[in-house]
Coordinates of C-alpha atoms in Angstrom, one line a residue:
X1377 CA -49.8 4.3 -46.1
X1378 CA -47.5 3.5 -43.2
X1379 CA -45.2 1.1 -45.0
X1380 CA -42.6 0.3 -42.3
X1381 CA -44.7 -2.5 -40.9
X1382 CA -44.8 -5.3 -43.4
X1383 CA -46.6 -8.6 -43.8
X1384 CA -47.7 -9.5 -40.3
X1385 CA -51.5 -9.4 -40.9
X1386 CA -51.0 -11.6 -44.0
X1387 CA -48.7 -14.1 -42.4
X1388 CA -50.2 -14.6 -39.0
X1389 CA -52.9 -17.0 -40.2
X1390 CA -50.3 -19.3 -41.9
X1391 CA -47.9 -18.8 -39.0
X1392 CA -50.4 -19.7 -36.4
X1393 CA -51.1 -23.1 -38.1
X1394 CA -47.5 -23.8 -39.1
X1395 CA -46.1 -23.2 -35.6
X1396 CA -48.7 -25.7 -34.2
X1397 CA -47.1 -28.3 -36.4
X1398 CA -43.5 -27.3 -35.4
X1399 CA -43.9 -27.4 -31.7
X1400 CA -46.1 -28.7 -28.8
X1401 CA -49.5 -29.0 -30.3
X1402 CA -52.3 -28.1 -27.8
X1403 CA -55.0 -28.7 -30.5
X1404 CA -54.8 -32.5 -29.8
X1405 CA -56.2 -31.9 -26.3
X1406 CA -59.4 -30.6 -27.7
X1407 CA -61.2 -27.3 -27.0
X1408 CA -59.0 -24.9 -29.0
X1409 CA -58.8 -24.3 -32.7
X1410 CA -55.8 -25.2 -34.8
X1411 CA -54.9 -21.5 -34.9
X1412 CA -54.8 -21.2 -31.2
X1413 CA -51.3 -19.7 -31.0
X1414 CA -52.2 -17.0 -33.5
X1415 CA -55.5 -16.1 -31.8
X1416 CA -54.1 -16.2 -28.3
X1417 CA -50.9 -14.3 -29.1
X1418 CA -52.9 -11.6 -30.8
X1419 CA -55.1 -11.1 -27.7
X1420 CA -52.3 -11.1 -25.1
X1421 CA -49.4 -9.4 -26.9
X1422 CA -50.1 -6.2 -25.1
X1423 CA -52.0 -7.4 -22.1
X1424 CA -52.0 -4.9 -19.3
X1425 CA -53.4 -4.4 -15.8
X1426 CA -56.8 -3.2 -17.1
X1427 CA -57.3 -6.2 -19.3
X1428 CA -56.4 -8.6 -16.5
X1429 CA -58.7 -6.9 -14.1
X1430 CA -61.7 -7.6 -16.4
X1431 CA -61.1 -11.3 -15.8
X1432 CA -59.8 -11.2 -12.3
X1433 CA -62.9 -9.7 -10.9
X1434 CA -64.8 -12.9 -11.7
X1435 CA -62.6 -14.8 -9.3
X1436 CA -59.3 -16.7 -9.6
X1437 CA -57.4 -19.4 -7.8
X1438 CA -54.0 -18.4 -9.1
X1439 CA -52.1 -15.8 -7.1
X1440 CA -51.8 -12.3 -8.6
X1441 CA -48.2 -12.9 -9.4
X1442 CA -48.8 -16.3 -11.0
X1443 CA -51.5 -14.8 -13.3
X1444 CA -49.3 -11.7 -14.1
X1445 CA -46.4 -13.9 -15.1
X1446 CA -48.5 -16.2 -17.4
X1447 CA -48.6 -13.6 -20.2
X1448 CA -46.0 -13.2 -22.8
X1449 CA -46.1 -9.6 -24.2
X1450 CA -44.0 -7.9 -26.9
X1451 CA -41.5 -5.2 -25.8
X1452 CA -39.0 -3.5 -28.1
X1453 CA -37.0 -2.4 -25.1
X1454 CA -36.3 -5.9 -23.9
X1455 CA -33.6 -8.2 -25.5
X1456 CA -35.3 -10.7 -27.6
X1457 CA -38.4 -8.6 -27.9
X1458 CA -40.5 -10.5 -25.3
X1459 CA -41.2 -10.2 -21.6
X1460 CA -42.9 -12.9 -19.6
X1461 CA -45.5 -10.9 -17.7
X1462 CA -48.3 -8.5 -18.4
X1463 CA -47.6 -4.8 -18.9
X1464 CA -48.2 -2.2 -16.3
X1465 CA -49.1 1.1 -17.8
X1466 CA -48.4 4.2 -15.6
X1467 CA -51.9 5.7 -15.8
X1468 CA -52.8 8.9 -14.0
X1469 CA -56.4 9.5 -12.9
X1470 CA -56.8 13.2 -13.5
X1471 CA -59.9 12.7 -15.6
X1472 CA -63.2 11.2 -14.5
X1473 CA -63.4 8.3 -17.1
X1474 CA -61.2 5.5 -18.3
X1475 CA -61.2 6.7 -22.0
X1476 CA -60.0 10.1 -21.1
X1477 CA -57.3 8.8 -18.7
X1478 CA -56.2 6.4 -21.5
X1479 CA -56.0 9.2 -24.0
X1480 CA -54.0 11.2 -21.4
X1481 CA -51.5 8.3 -21.0
X1482 CA -51.2 7.7 -24.8
X1483 CA -50.6 11.4 -25.5
X1484 CA -48.3 11.9 -22.5
X1485 CA -46.0 9.0 -23.6
X1486 CA -46.2 9.5 -27.4
X1487 CA -42.7 11.1 -27.5
X1488 CA -41.0 8.6 -25.3
X1489 CA -42.1 5.2 -26.7
X1490 CA -40.1 3.4 -29.4
X1491 CA -42.7 3.8 -32.2
X1492 CA -43.5 5.9 -35.2
X1493 CA -47.2 5.4 -34.9
X1494 CA -49.4 8.6 -35.0
X1495 CA -51.6 9.5 -32.1
X1496 CA -54.8 8.2 -33.9
X1497 CA -53.1 4.9 -34.7
X1498 CA -52.0 4.4 -31.0
X1499 CA -55.5 5.2 -29.8
X1500 CA -57.1 2.9 -32.2
X1501 CA -54.8 0.0 -31.2
X1502 CA -55.3 0.7 -27.5
X1503 CA -59.1 0.7 -27.6
X1504 CA -59.2 -2.1 -30.2
X1505 CA -57.4 -4.4 -27.6
X1506 CA -59.7 -3.1 -24.8
X1507 CA -62.7 -3.9 -27.0
X1508 CA -61.4 -7.3 -27.9
X1509 CA -60.8 -8.2 -24.2
X1510 CA -64.3 -7.1 -23.4
X1511 CA -65.6 -9.3 -26.2
X1512 CA -63.6 -12.3 -24.9
X1513 CA -64.8 -11.6 -21.4
X1514 CA -68.4 -12.3 -22.5
X1515 CA -67.2 -15.8 -23.7
X1516 CA -65.2 -16.2 -20.5
X1517 CA -68.2 -15.6 -18.3
X1518 CA -70.2 -18.2 -20.1
X1519 CA -67.2 -20.6 -19.8
X1520 CA -67.1 -20.1 -16.0
X1521 CA -70.7 -21.0 -15.6
X1522 CA -70.5 -24.3 -17.5
X1523 CA -68.1 -26.6 -15.6
X1524 CA -68.1 -29.3 -18.4
X1525 CA -66.7 -26.7 -20.7
X1526 CA -63.7 -25.9 -18.5
X1527 CA -60.4 -26.8 -20.1
X1528 CA -58.7 -30.0 -18.9
X1529 CA -55.5 -29.9 -16.8
X1530 CA -53.7 -31.3 -19.8
X1531 CA -54.9 -28.5 -22.1
X1532 CA -54.0 -25.8 -19.5
X1533 CA -50.5 -27.2 -19.0
X1534 CA -50.0 -27.1 -22.8
X1535 CA -51.5 -23.6 -23.3
X1536 CA -49.4 -22.2 -20.5
X1537 CA -46.2 -23.6 -22.0
X1538 CA -45.9 -20.7 -24.4
X1539 CA -42.3 -21.3 -25.1
X1540 CA -43.0 -24.6 -26.7
X1541 CA -46.6 -24.3 -28.0
X1542 CA -46.0 -21.6 -30.6
X1543 CA -47.6 -18.7 -28.7
X1544 CA -44.3 -17.0 -27.9
X1545 CA -43.1 -17.4 -31.5
X1546 CA -46.2 -15.7 -32.9
X1547 CA -46.1 -13.0 -30.1
X1548 CA -42.5 -12.2 -31.3
X1549 CA -44.1 -11.3 -34.6
X1550 CA -45.9 -8.5 -32.8
X1551 CA -42.6 -6.9 -31.4
X1552 CA -43.0 -3.3 -32.3
X1553 CA -46.8 -3.5 -32.3
X1554 CA -47.4 -3.3 -28.5
X1555 CA -48.0 0.4 -29.0
X1556 CA -49.9 0.2 -32.2
X1557 CA -51.2 -2.2 -34.8
X1558 CA -49.6 -3.5 -38.0
X1559 CA -50.6 -1.0 -40.6
X1560 CA -49.4 -2.8 -43.8
X1561 CA -51.4 -1.4 -46.7
X1562 CA -53.5 0.9 -44.6
X1563 CA -53.8 4.7 -45.0
X1564 CA -53.6 7.0 -42.0
X1565 CA -57.0 6.8 -40.3
X1566 CA -58.1 10.3 -40.9
X1567 CA -61.2 9.9 -43.0
X1568 CA -64.4 7.7 -43.4
X1569 CA -62.9 6.1 -46.5
X1570 CA -59.7 5.1 -44.6
X1571 CA -61.8 3.7 -41.8
X1572 CA -63.6 1.4 -44.3
X1573 CA -60.2 -0.3 -44.8
X1574 CA -59.2 -0.3 -41.1
X1575 CA -62.4 -1.8 -39.6
X1576 CA -62.2 -5.2 -41.3
X1577 CA -58.6 -5.6 -40.2
X1578 CA -59.4 -4.8 -36.6
X1579 CA -62.2 -7.4 -36.6
X1580 CA -60.0 -10.2 -37.9
X1581 CA -59.9 -12.1 -34.5
X1582 CA -63.5 -11.6 -33.4
X1583 CA -64.8 -14.8 -34.8
X1584 CA -66.3 -17.3 -32.3
X1585 CA -63.4 -19.9 -32.3
X1586 CA -60.8 -17.2 -31.7
X1587 CA -62.8 -15.8 -28.8
X1588 CA -63.1 -19.3 -27.3
X1589 CA -59.4 -19.9 -27.7
X1590 CA -58.6 -16.8 -25.7
X1591 CA -61.2 -17.4 -23.0
X1592 CA -59.7 -20.9 -22.4
X1593 CA -56.3 -19.4 -22.1
X1594 CA -57.6 -16.8 -19.7
X1595 CA -59.2 -19.5 -17.6
X1596 CA -55.9 -21.5 -17.5
X1597 CA -53.9 -18.4 -16.6
X1598 CA -56.1 -17.4 -13.7
X1599 CA -56.8 -20.8 -12.2

């Protein structure tokens, strides 16, 4: 297996709850789960322009810069391991479809990023996040249509205070994983048997409460 990346998958559940208790607790405002900082940080730790566009196209009242700066992402190159904005990926558009242009970006940059992830692992992570954002977007569209489900001003203020509500702290756990997932205990994904172990890990944050947490955060970030 790829043993350098240790413990993150096992600890995030506990960490997500514990940090709520240690810092500003948005759970008390209602709407989010008590693991909101783990569910949200997982979804936004590598947020990029393509993920944001999924949600922006439904309309927003925040400015582009306001929305861009409301995401904390992990970045090994930055002192402290975090940057307070979404990531801009320098995609080219030599191919006709998004998946091929994504593969082109991932393969073109594989020798320059600070990572020891293999090409298949980087691709799995990239498309896993893209898939998760699309799943969240379905929940987000339903949220937009039901005004009584919109987050309160108090909840939004709390969720966007990522320095004090635990989200930044959990996102810091992902430093080093913005270019690939934690692979603790997982084999290289080069067989059907290996994929049987990978798939459940990738689906960890697809449960309804997690999707709702992220959709609420996206609403707050864009409005």
